[in-house]
Coordinates of C-alpha atoms and ligand atoms in Angstrom, one line a residue:
M1 CA 31.6 18.3 11.9
N2 CA 28.8 16.5 13.7
F3 CA 29.2 16.6 17.4
A4 CA 26.3 14.2 18.3
L5 CA 27.5 11.1 19.9
M6 CA 25.9 7.8 19.0
N7 CA 25.8 5.0 21.6
F8 CA 23.9 2.2 19.9
T9 CA 24.7 -1.1 21.4
G10 CA 24.5 -3.7 18.6
V11 CA 24.2 -1.3 15.8
K12 CA 26.6 -2.5 13.1
H13 CA 27.5 0.7 11.3
A14 CA 27.2 3.3 14.0
A15 CA 30.2 4.5 15.9
T16 CA 29.7 3.8 19.6
T17 CA 31.1 5.5 22.6
S18 CA 30.4 5.0 26.3
A19 CA 31.7 8.1 27.9
P20 CA 29.1 10.7 27.0
V21 CA 26.0 9.0 28.3
G22 CA 27.3 9.3 31.9
A23 CA 27.4 13.0 31.4
A24 CA 23.7 13.2 30.5
D25 CA 21.6 15.4 32.8
L26 CA 18.4 13.6 32.0
T27 CA 17.0 10.8 29.7
V28 CA 14.0 10.9 27.5
V29 CA 12.7 7.4 26.7
G30 CA 10.9 7.5 23.4
G31 CA 13.0 10.5 22.7
G32 CA 12.6 10.0 18.9
G33 CA 8.8 10.2 19.1
H34 CA 6.2 13.0 18.6
V35 CA 6.2 13.9 22.3
G36 CA 9.8 13.0 22.9
I37 CA 11.5 15.2 20.3
P38 CA 10.0 18.6 21.3
L39 CA 10.7 17.7 24.9
V40 CA 14.3 16.7 24.2
L41 CA 14.8 20.0 22.3
A42 CA 13.2 22.1 25.0
F43 CA 15.5 20.7 27.6
A44 CA 18.6 21.0 25.4
E45 CA 17.6 24.6 24.7
A46 CA 17.4 25.1 28.5
G47 CA 21.0 23.9 28.8
Y48 CA 20.6 20.2 29.6
R49 CA 22.6 17.5 28.0
V50 CA 19.9 14.9 27.1
N51 CA 20.1 11.2 26.6
V52 CA 17.7 10.6 23.7
H53 CA 16.8 7.0 24.2
D54 CA 14.6 5.2 21.6
T55 CA 14.3 1.7 20.3
N56 CA 13.7 3.1 16.8
R57 CA 17.3 3.4 15.5
A58 CA 16.3 4.8 12.2
V59 CA 14.7 7.8 13.9
L60 CA 17.8 8.4 16.0
E61 CA 20.0 8.3 12.9
T62 CA 17.7 10.9 11.3
L63 CA 18.0 13.1 14.3
Q64 CA 21.7 12.7 14.4
S65 CA 22.0 13.8 10.8
G66 CA 20.3 17.0 11.8
R67 CA 16.8 16.2 10.3
L68 CA 13.5 15.7 12.0
P69 CA 11.7 12.4 11.2
F70 CA 8.3 14.3 11.0
I71 CA 7.0 17.9 11.0
E72 CA 7.6 19.7 14.3
Y73 CA 7.4 23.4 13.7
G74 CA 10.4 25.3 15.0
G75 CA 12.3 22.0 15.6
E76 CA 15.0 22.1 13.0
D77 CA 16.8 25.1 14.3
L78 CA 16.8 23.8 17.8
L79 CA 18.0 20.4 16.7
A80 CA 20.9 22.0 14.8
K81 CA 21.8 24.1 17.8
A82 CA 21.6 21.1 20.2
L83 CA 23.8 19.0 18.0
K84 CA 26.3 21.8 17.6
Q85 CA 26.5 22.3 21.3
N86 CA 26.9 18.6 21.9
R87 CA 23.8 18.4 24.1
L88 CA 22.4 15.2 22.7
V89 CA 23.5 11.6 23.4
F90 CA 21.6 8.9 21.5
T91 CA 21.0 5.4 22.8
S92 CA 18.8 2.6 21.6
S93 CA 19.6 -0.2 24.1
P94 CA 18.5 -0.3 27.7
A95 CA 22.0 -1.3 28.7
E96 CA 23.3 2.0 27.4
I97 CA 20.9 4.3 29.2
S98 CA 22.1 6.9 31.7
R99 CA 22.2 5.8 35.3
T100 CA 22.2 9.4 36.6
G101 CA 19.6 12.1 36.3
P102 CA 15.8 11.9 35.8
L103 CA 14.3 9.6 33.2
I104 CA 11.2 10.8 31.4
I105 CA 9.0 8.1 29.7
T106 CA 7.2 9.2 26.5
I107 CA 6.5 5.9 24.8
G108 CA 3.2 5.3 23.0
T109 CA 0.4 4.0 25.3
P110 CA -2.2 2.5 22.9
I111 CA -5.6 0.8 23.5
D112 CA -6.2 -2.6 22.1
E113 CA -8.7 -3.6 19.3
F114 CA -11.4 -3.8 21.9
L115 CA -10.7 -0.3 23.2
N116 CA -9.1 -1.5 26.4
P117 CA -6.0 0.2 27.8
V118 CA -2.7 -1.7 27.4
R119 CA -0.7 -1.3 30.6
K120 CA 1.7 -4.0 29.4
V121 CA 3.6 -1.6 27.2
V122 CA 4.6 0.5 30.3
Q123 CA 5.5 -2.6 32.2
D124 CA 7.6 -4.1 29.3
C125 CA 9.4 -0.8 29.0
I126 CA 10.2 -0.6 32.7
D127 CA 11.2 -4.2 32.9
A128 CA 13.8 -3.7 30.1
L129 CA 15.2 -0.5 31.7
L130 CA 15.1 -1.4 35.4
P131 CA 18.3 -3.5 35.6
H132 CA 20.2 -0.5 34.2
L133 CA 18.7 2.2 36.4
A134 CA 20.1 3.3 39.8
D135 CA 18.0 3.6 42.9
G136 CA 17.3 7.2 43.7
Q137 CA 16.7 8.2 40.1
L138 CA 13.5 10.0 39.3
L139 CA 11.2 8.2 36.9
V140 CA 8.7 10.5 35.3
L141 CA 5.8 9.1 33.3
R142 CA 4.8 11.6 30.6
S143 CA 2.8 9.4 28.3
T144 CA -0.9 9.5 28.8
V145 CA -1.8 6.6 31.1
F146 CA -4.8 4.7 32.4
P147 CA -5.7 6.2 35.8
G148 CA -3.8 4.3 38.6
T149 CA -0.8 3.5 36.5
T150 CA 1.5 5.8 38.4
E151 CA 0.6 4.2 41.8
W152 CA 0.8 0.8 40.2
L153 CA 4.4 1.6 39.0
D154 CA 5.3 2.8 42.4
G155 CA 4.1 -0.4 44.0
Y156 CA 5.7 -2.5 41.3
L157 CA 9.1 -1.0 42.0
T158 CA 8.7 -1.5 45.7
R159 CA 7.7 -5.1 45.2
N160 CA 10.9 -5.5 43.2
N161 CA 12.9 -4.0 46.0
R162 CA 13.8 -0.9 43.9
A163 CA 13.8 2.6 45.3
L164 CA 13.3 4.9 42.4
K165 CA 11.2 8.1 42.8
V166 CA 8.0 8.0 40.6
A167 CA 6.2 11.0 39.1
F168 CA 3.5 11.6 36.5
C169 CA 3.8 14.8 34.5
P170 CA 1.5 14.5 31.4
E171 CA 2.2 16.0 28.0
R172 CA -0.6 18.3 26.8
T173 CA 0.9 20.1 23.8
V174 CA -0.8 19.8 20.4
Q175 CA 1.0 17.7 17.8
G176 CA 3.4 19.5 15.5
H177 CA 3.5 22.6 17.7
G178 CA 5.1 21.1 20.8
I179 CA 8.1 23.4 20.9
K180 CA 6.0 26.6 21.0
E181 CA 3.4 25.1 23.4
L182 CA 5.9 23.7 25.9
R183 CA 7.0 27.3 26.5
E184 CA 3.4 28.4 27.0
T185 CA 1.5 25.6 28.6
P186 CA 1.3 25.1 32.4
Q187 CA 2.9 21.8 33.4
I188 CA 0.9 19.5 35.6
I189 CA 3.2 17.9 38.2
S190 CA 2.5 14.9 40.5
G191 CA 4.6 12.5 42.4
T192 CA 4.0 9.4 44.6
T193 CA 6.1 11.0 47.3
P194 CA 6.8 14.6 48.2
A195 CA 10.4 14.1 47.1
A196 CA 9.4 12.8 43.7
E197 CA 6.9 15.7 43.3
A198 CA 9.5 18.3 44.3
E199 CA 12.2 16.9 42.0
A200 CA 9.8 16.7 39.1
G201 CA 8.7 20.2 39.7
K202 CA 12.3 21.4 39.8
L203 CA 13.0 19.6 36.5
F204 CA 10.0 21.1 34.6
S205 CA 10.4 24.5 36.0
A206 CA 13.4 24.7 33.6
I207 CA 11.1 24.6 30.6
A208 CA 7.5 25.4 31.7
P209 CA 6.0 28.8 32.4
E210 CA 3.9 27.5 35.4
L211 CA 3.5 24.4 37.5
V212 CA 0.3 22.9 38.8
M213 CA 0.8 20.5 41.6
V214 CA -1.7 17.7 42.1
S215 CA -1.8 14.1 43.1
P216 CA -1.0 11.4 40.5
R217 CA -4.6 10.2 40.2
E218 CA -5.7 13.8 39.8
A219 CA -3.1 14.4 37.1
E220 CA -4.0 11.3 35.3
L221 CA -7.6 12.3 35.2
A222 CA -6.9 15.9 34.3
K223 CA -5.0 14.7 31.2
L224 CA -7.8 12.4 30.1
F225 CA -10.5 14.9 30.9
N226 CA -8.7 17.5 28.7
N227 CA -8.6 15.2 25.7
A228 CA -12.0 13.7 26.2
Y229 CA -13.5 17.2 26.5
R230 CA -11.9 18.3 23.2
Y231 CA -13.2 15.2 21.5
I232 CA -16.7 15.8 22.8
E233 CA -16.5 19.4 21.6
F234 CA -15.7 18.1 18.1
A235 CA -18.5 15.6 18.3
A236 CA -21.0 18.4 19.3
A237 CA -19.9 20.4 16.2
N238 CA -20.1 17.4 14.0
Q239 CA -23.6 16.5 15.2
F240 CA -24.8 20.1 14.7
Y241 CA -23.5 19.9 11.2
L242 CA -25.3 16.6 10.6
I243 CA -28.6 18.0 12.0
A244 CA -28.4 21.1 9.8
K245 CA -27.5 19.0 6.8
A246 CA -30.5 16.7 7.4
A247 CA -32.7 19.8 7.5
G248 CA -31.3 20.8 4.1
L249 CA -29.5 23.8 5.5
D250 CA -26.0 25.2 4.9
Y251 CA -24.2 24.8 8.3
R252 CA -21.6 27.4 7.3
R253 CA -24.3 30.1 7.5
I254 CA -25.6 28.9 10.9
Y255 CA -22.0 28.6 12.3
D256 CA -21.3 32.2 11.3
A257 CA -24.6 33.3 12.9
M258 CA -23.8 31.4 16.1
K259 CA -20.3 32.8 16.5
R260 CA -20.1 36.3 15.1
N261 CA -19.3 38.7 17.9
Y262 CA -20.8 36.3 20.4
P263 CA -18.2 35.6 23.1
R264 CA -19.9 32.6 24.6
A265 CA -19.7 30.8 21.3
R266 CA -16.0 31.6 20.7
G267 CA -14.9 28.1 21.5
I268 CA -17.2 26.2 19.2
P269 CA -15.0 24.4 16.7
T270 CA -15.8 23.8 13.1
P271 CA -17.1 20.4 12.1
G272 CA -14.5 18.1 10.7
L273 CA -12.7 14.8 11.0
A274 CA -11.7 14.4 14.7
A275 CA -8.9 11.9 14.4
G276 CA -5.3 11.3 15.4
P277 CA -3.5 9.1 17.9
C278 CA -4.8 10.7 21.1
L279 CA -8.3 12.0 21.3
M280 CA -10.4 8.9 20.7
K281 CA -7.8 6.6 22.4
D282 CA -7.9 8.7 25.5
T283 CA -11.7 9.0 25.5
A284 CA -11.8 5.2 25.3
Q285 CA -9.3 5.0 28.2
L286 CA -11.6 7.2 30.3
A287 CA -14.6 5.1 29.3
A288 CA -12.8 2.0 30.5
F289 CA -11.9 3.7 33.8
A290 CA -15.5 4.8 34.2
Q291 CA -16.7 1.2 33.9
N292 CA -18.1 2.0 30.5
Q293 CA -20.4 4.6 32.2
F294 CA -19.0 7.5 30.2
S295 CA -22.0 8.1 28.0
L296 CA -20.9 11.4 26.6
G297 CA -17.5 9.9 25.6
N298 CA -19.1 6.9 24.0
A299 CA -21.6 9.2 22.1
A300 CA -18.7 11.3 20.9
M301 CA -16.9 8.2 19.5
L302 CA -20.1 7.3 17.6
V303 CA -20.6 10.7 16.2
N304 CA -16.9 11.4 15.3
E305 CA -16.2 8.0 13.8
G306 CA -19.7 7.8 12.3
L307 CA -19.2 11.1 10.4
V308 CA -17.2 9.2 7.8
L309 CA -19.8 6.5 7.4
H310 CA -22.5 9.1 7.2
I311 CA -20.7 10.9 4.3
C312 CA -20.1 7.7 2.5
D313 CA -23.6 6.6 2.9
D314 CA -24.9 9.9 1.7
L315 CA -22.8 9.7 -1.4
R316 CA -23.8 6.1 -2.0
R317 CA -27.5 7.2 -1.9
R318 CA -27.0 10.0 -4.4
Y319 CA -24.6 8.4 -6.9
D320 CA -23.8 5.2 -8.6
L321 CA -20.4 5.2 -6.8
S322 CA -19.5 1.9 -8.3
R323 CA -19.0 3.7 -11.6
M324 CA -17.2 6.7 -10.1
T325 CA -13.8 7.6 -8.9
V326 CA -13.5 9.4 -5.5
G327 CA -10.5 11.5 -4.7
L328 CA -9.5 12.0 -1.1
L329 CA -7.6 15.3 -0.4
G330 CA -5.4 15.2 2.7
M331 CA -4.4 11.9 4.3
A332 CA -2.8 13.3 7.5
F333 CA -5.0 13.3 10.5
K334 CA -5.2 17.1 10.6
A335 CA -4.0 20.2 8.7
E336 CA -0.4 21.1 7.9
I337 CA 1.2 18.0 9.4
D338 CA 2.5 14.7 8.0
D339 CA 1.2 12.3 10.6
T340 CA -1.3 9.7 9.4
R341 CA -1.8 7.8 12.7
A342 CA -5.4 7.1 13.3
S343 CA -6.3 9.4 10.4
L344 CA -10.0 9.2 9.4
S345 CA -8.9 9.8 5.8
Y346 CA -7.9 6.1 5.8
K347 CA -11.3 5.1 7.2
F348 CA -12.7 6.9 4.2
K349 CA -10.4 5.0 2.0
K350 CA -11.4 1.6 3.5
V351 CA -15.1 2.3 3.4
L352 CA -15.0 3.7 -0.2
A353 CA -13.0 0.8 -1.4
N354 CA -16.2 -1.3 -1.0
L355 CA -18.4 1.3 -2.6
A356 CA -16.6 3.3 -5.3
G357 CA -15.1 2.3 -8.6
A358 CA -11.8 3.6 -7.5
V359 CA -10.4 5.7 -4.7
L360 CA -7.4 8.1 -5.2
T361 CA -5.5 9.8 -2.5
T362 CA -3.1 12.7 -2.2
D363 CA -1.4 14.8 0.5
P364 CA 1.3 17.4 0.2
F365 CA 2.9 16.5 3.6
V366 CA 2.7 12.8 3.9
S367 CA 5.7 10.9 2.7
T368 CA 5.0 7.4 4.2
D369 CA 2.3 6.2 1.8
A370 CA 3.4 4.8 -1.5
E371 CA -0.1 5.0 -2.9
L372 CA -0.4 8.8 -2.8
L373 CA -0.7 10.6 -6.1
A374 CA -0.1 14.2 -7.2
L375 CA -2.9 16.6 -6.4
E376 CA -3.4 17.5 -10.0
E377 CA -3.8 13.9 -11.0
V378 CA -6.3 13.2 -8.3
I379 CA -8.4 16.2 -9.3
A380 CA -8.2 15.3 -12.9
R381 CA -9.1 11.6 -12.5
S382 CA -11.8 11.9 -9.8
D383 CA -15.5 12.4 -10.3
I384 CA -16.1 13.5 -6.7
L385 CA -13.6 14.9 -4.2
I386 CA -13.7 14.8 -0.4
L387 CA -11.7 17.3 1.6
C388 CA -10.3 15.1 4.4
A389 CA -7.5 17.3 5.9
P390 CA -7.9 21.0 5.4
H391 CA -4.4 21.8 4.3
S392 CA -4.1 25.5 3.4
A393 CA -2.8 24.5 -0.1
Y394 CA -6.4 23.3 -0.9
R395 CA -8.3 26.4 0.1
D396 CA -8.3 28.2 -3.2
L397 CA -8.0 25.3 -5.6
D398 CA -9.9 25.1 -8.8
F399 CA -11.7 21.8 -8.8
A400 CA -12.6 22.0 -12.4
G401 CA -16.3 22.3 -11.6
K402 CA -16.3 18.9 -9.8
P403 CA -18.3 18.2 -6.7
V404 CA -16.4 18.5 -3.5
V405 CA -17.5 17.4 0.0
D406 CA -16.2 19.9 2.5
V407 CA -17.5 19.2 6.0
W408 CA -15.0 21.7 7.5
G409 CA -16.5 24.7 5.7
F410 CA -12.9 25.4 4.7
L411 CA -12.8 25.8 0.9
A412 CA -13.1 29.3 -0.5
Q413 CA -15.6 28.1 -3.0
G414 CA -17.8 26.5 -0.4
E415 CA -19.0 23.0 -0.3
R416 CA -20.1 21.8 -3.7
D417 CA -22.4 19.3 -2.2
L418 CA -24.0 18.4 -5.5
V419 CA -27.4 17.4 -4.6
A420 CA -28.1 20.4 -2.3
R421 CA -26.9 22.7 -5.1
H422 CA -28.5 20.6 -7.7
A423 CA -31.9 20.5 -5.9
E424 CA -31.7 24.3 -5.7
F425 CA -31.0 24.5 -9.4
V426 CA -33.6 21.9 -10.3
G427 CA -36.2 23.7 -8.1
T428 CA -35.7 26.9 -10.0
R429 CA -35.7 25.2 -13.3
L430 CA -38.9 23.2 -12.6
A431 CA -40.7 26.3 -11.4
T432 CA -39.7 28.1 -14.6
L433 CA -40.7 25.2 -16.7
S434 CA -44.1 24.7 -15.0
E435 CA -44.8 28.4 -15.5
G436 CA -43.8 28.1 -19.1
K437 CA -46.0 25.0 -19.4
E438 CA -43.1 22.9 -20.6
G439 CA -43.2 19.2 -19.9
S440 CA -41.2 18.8 -16.7
H441 CA -41.2 15.0 -16.6
A442 CA -38.4 14.8 -19.2
L443 CA -36.3 17.2 -17.1
V444 CA -37.0 15.3 -13.9
D445 CA -36.0 12.1 -15.6
A446 CA -32.8 13.7 -17.0
V447 CA -31.9 15.1 -13.6
T448 CA -32.6 11.8 -11.8
K449 CA -30.2 10.1 -14.2
S450 CA -27.6 12.8 -13.8
V451 CA -27.6 12.3 -10.1
R452 CA -26.2 8.8 -10.9
A453 CA -23.8 10.0 -13.6
P454 CA -20.2 10.9 -13.5
A455 CA -18.7 14.3 -13.2
G456 CA -18.7 15.3 -16.9
L457 CA -22.5 15.2 -16.9
W458 CA -22.6 17.3 -13.7
A459 CA -20.5 19.9 -15.3
G460 CA -22.9 19.9 -18.2
I461 CA -25.9 20.4 -16.0
F462 CA -24.4 23.1 -13.9
H463 CA -23.5 25.1 -17.0
M464 CA -27.0 25.1 -18.5
K465 CA -28.3 28.5 -19.2
N466 CA -30.5 30.4 -16.8
N467 CA -33.7 32.0 -18.0
D468 CA -31.9 35.3 -18.7
G469 CA -29.4 33.5 -20.8
S470 CA -26.5 33.9 -18.4
A471 CA -24.4 30.9 -17.4
H472 CA -25.6 29.1 -14.3
E473 CA -22.9 29.6 -11.7
S474 CA -21.8 26.3 -10.4
N475 CA -19.2 27.8 -8.1
P476 CA -20.8 30.5 -6.1
Ligands
LIG501 N1 1.4 13.1 19.8 C1 1.0 14.0 20.6 O1 0.8 15.1 20.2 C2 0.7 13.7 22.1 C3 0.3 14.8 22.9 C4 0.1 14.6 24.2 C5 0.3 13.3 24.8 N2 0.7 12.2 23.9 C6 0.9 10.9 24.5 O2 2.3 10.7 24.6 C7 2.6 9.4 24.4 C8 3.6 9.2 23.2 O3 2.9 9.6 22.0 P1 3.7 9.9 20.7 O4 2.7 10.5 19.7 O5 4.9 10.7 21.0 O6 4.1 8.4 20.2 P2 5.3 8.1 19.2 O7 5.0 6.7 18.7 O8 5.4 9.2 18.2 O9 6.6 8.1 20.1 C9 6.9 7.0 20.9 C10 8.4 6.7 20.8 O10 8.7 5.8 21.8 C11 9.6 4.8 21.2 N3 9.5 3.6 22.0 C12 8.5 2.8 22.2 N4 8.8 1.8 23.1 C13 10.0 2.1 23.6 C14 10.8 1.6 24.6 N5 10.4 0.5 25.3 N6 12.0 2.1 24.8 C15 12.4 3.2 24.1 N7 11.7 3.8 23.2 C16 10.5 3.3 22.9 C17 9.1 4.6 19.8 O11 10.1 4.1 18.9 C18 8.7 6.1 19.4 O12 9.8 6.8 18.8 C19 1.3 8.6 24.2 O13 0.9 8.2 25.5 C20 0.4 9.7 23.8 O14 -1.0 9.5 24.1 C21 0.9 12.4 22.6

């Protein structure tokens, strides 16, 4: 028996009931989203009855059926328990929302196509809810917001003769692992009045290990600084990688040298695609707040977004891509999750669509993209592969001797960056030939052509015999 209670105004097929929502201890607006779900489950686990409010009815129905709409590690057991204990009340219409208890807003807060923050989404959400909220209720903004939004909201409510308490308590957990991280991460608390701050602190003390009390503007900046700093760290790693690559060096070896048993280098991340719905968006929000004087943030965007362009350009210079098929491994924006939002894998796909003969894509987690193919098919049909998301399933794969671009330094076999390997091989070969007074021009010519040839030829070249007659290892 399913104890969850649906309360969808206007939903044709869902049973509705009005009683339970009044019994909710708190409401999470956007409760079916990536931030909302772990938060809902954490409060339910702490004994609260939660009004899960979301305009996306499909997501609510999925939750009500005991399934998560996306990967949230540790979430399914908590959801089953919360449903069993009758702790969740689902609503999708503002008119159905709980008029008692705090309201936590976790809706998406995007930037527009010109990288400007869009405050309107917050205002539209509040405008829809306001007629159904009671004065005295605590309204907590948890979405990442442009600095000043919390004070703006407070003033907006006052101008509309409403007396709700306003707080800003940002979410800082990492996607997919929110349940674990909510238990471990200090919670930043701020309010526009001492009463709002105190009530927000009391609320989050039920699920957070530690509270950090600051003013709303400090909290807004702390959240943006956290994300922008992470984004800049990734950009530094990516730029180091590009510098080493331009110098013809293997960055994996340098990375190991920098970090091994050297505590001050512990935090240096690997290079890789820095993507997802938050890091660049929040760096852009901070840049807008800083009157576009956030030079480090802007540089980080250029490096991180530019990494894809650099790799594509590099491949274009080395191969006749128009006659080749490129396979993209991992379309989620990071490892071991199914979220494709703002994934740089799709930037690869777009750029390569103009350069390559064909682009094939695969991902073991993503279920929302009808163009994805099975991994085996992508490997079999591709001439070159690019590791986009370092899912653990890819680590020990056999790529059938095909070249693989691995910026992350993740694959057990190492990056098969063809030309680097190839140049190494050709160098040895030319030296041998010149010592043996063989004509090297024919080989140089053959090699030059092979650089523009499909994978079959590569396999042939890599398996030529060494001087001692042993097979040349293409996969060290
Ligand atoms: N995803 C993360 O890991 C993460 C981490 C920290 C902070 N944040 C921030 O949290 C916010 C939410 O991010 P997200 O990834 O959870 O977004 P999301 O799109 O996954 O979730 C937002 C949810 O809000 C719902 N929604 C939108 N407008 C609504 C409205 N007016 N009324 C009710 N429901 C509404 C949507 O249907 C959706 O389910 C953003 O500001 C983001 O920057 C995200």
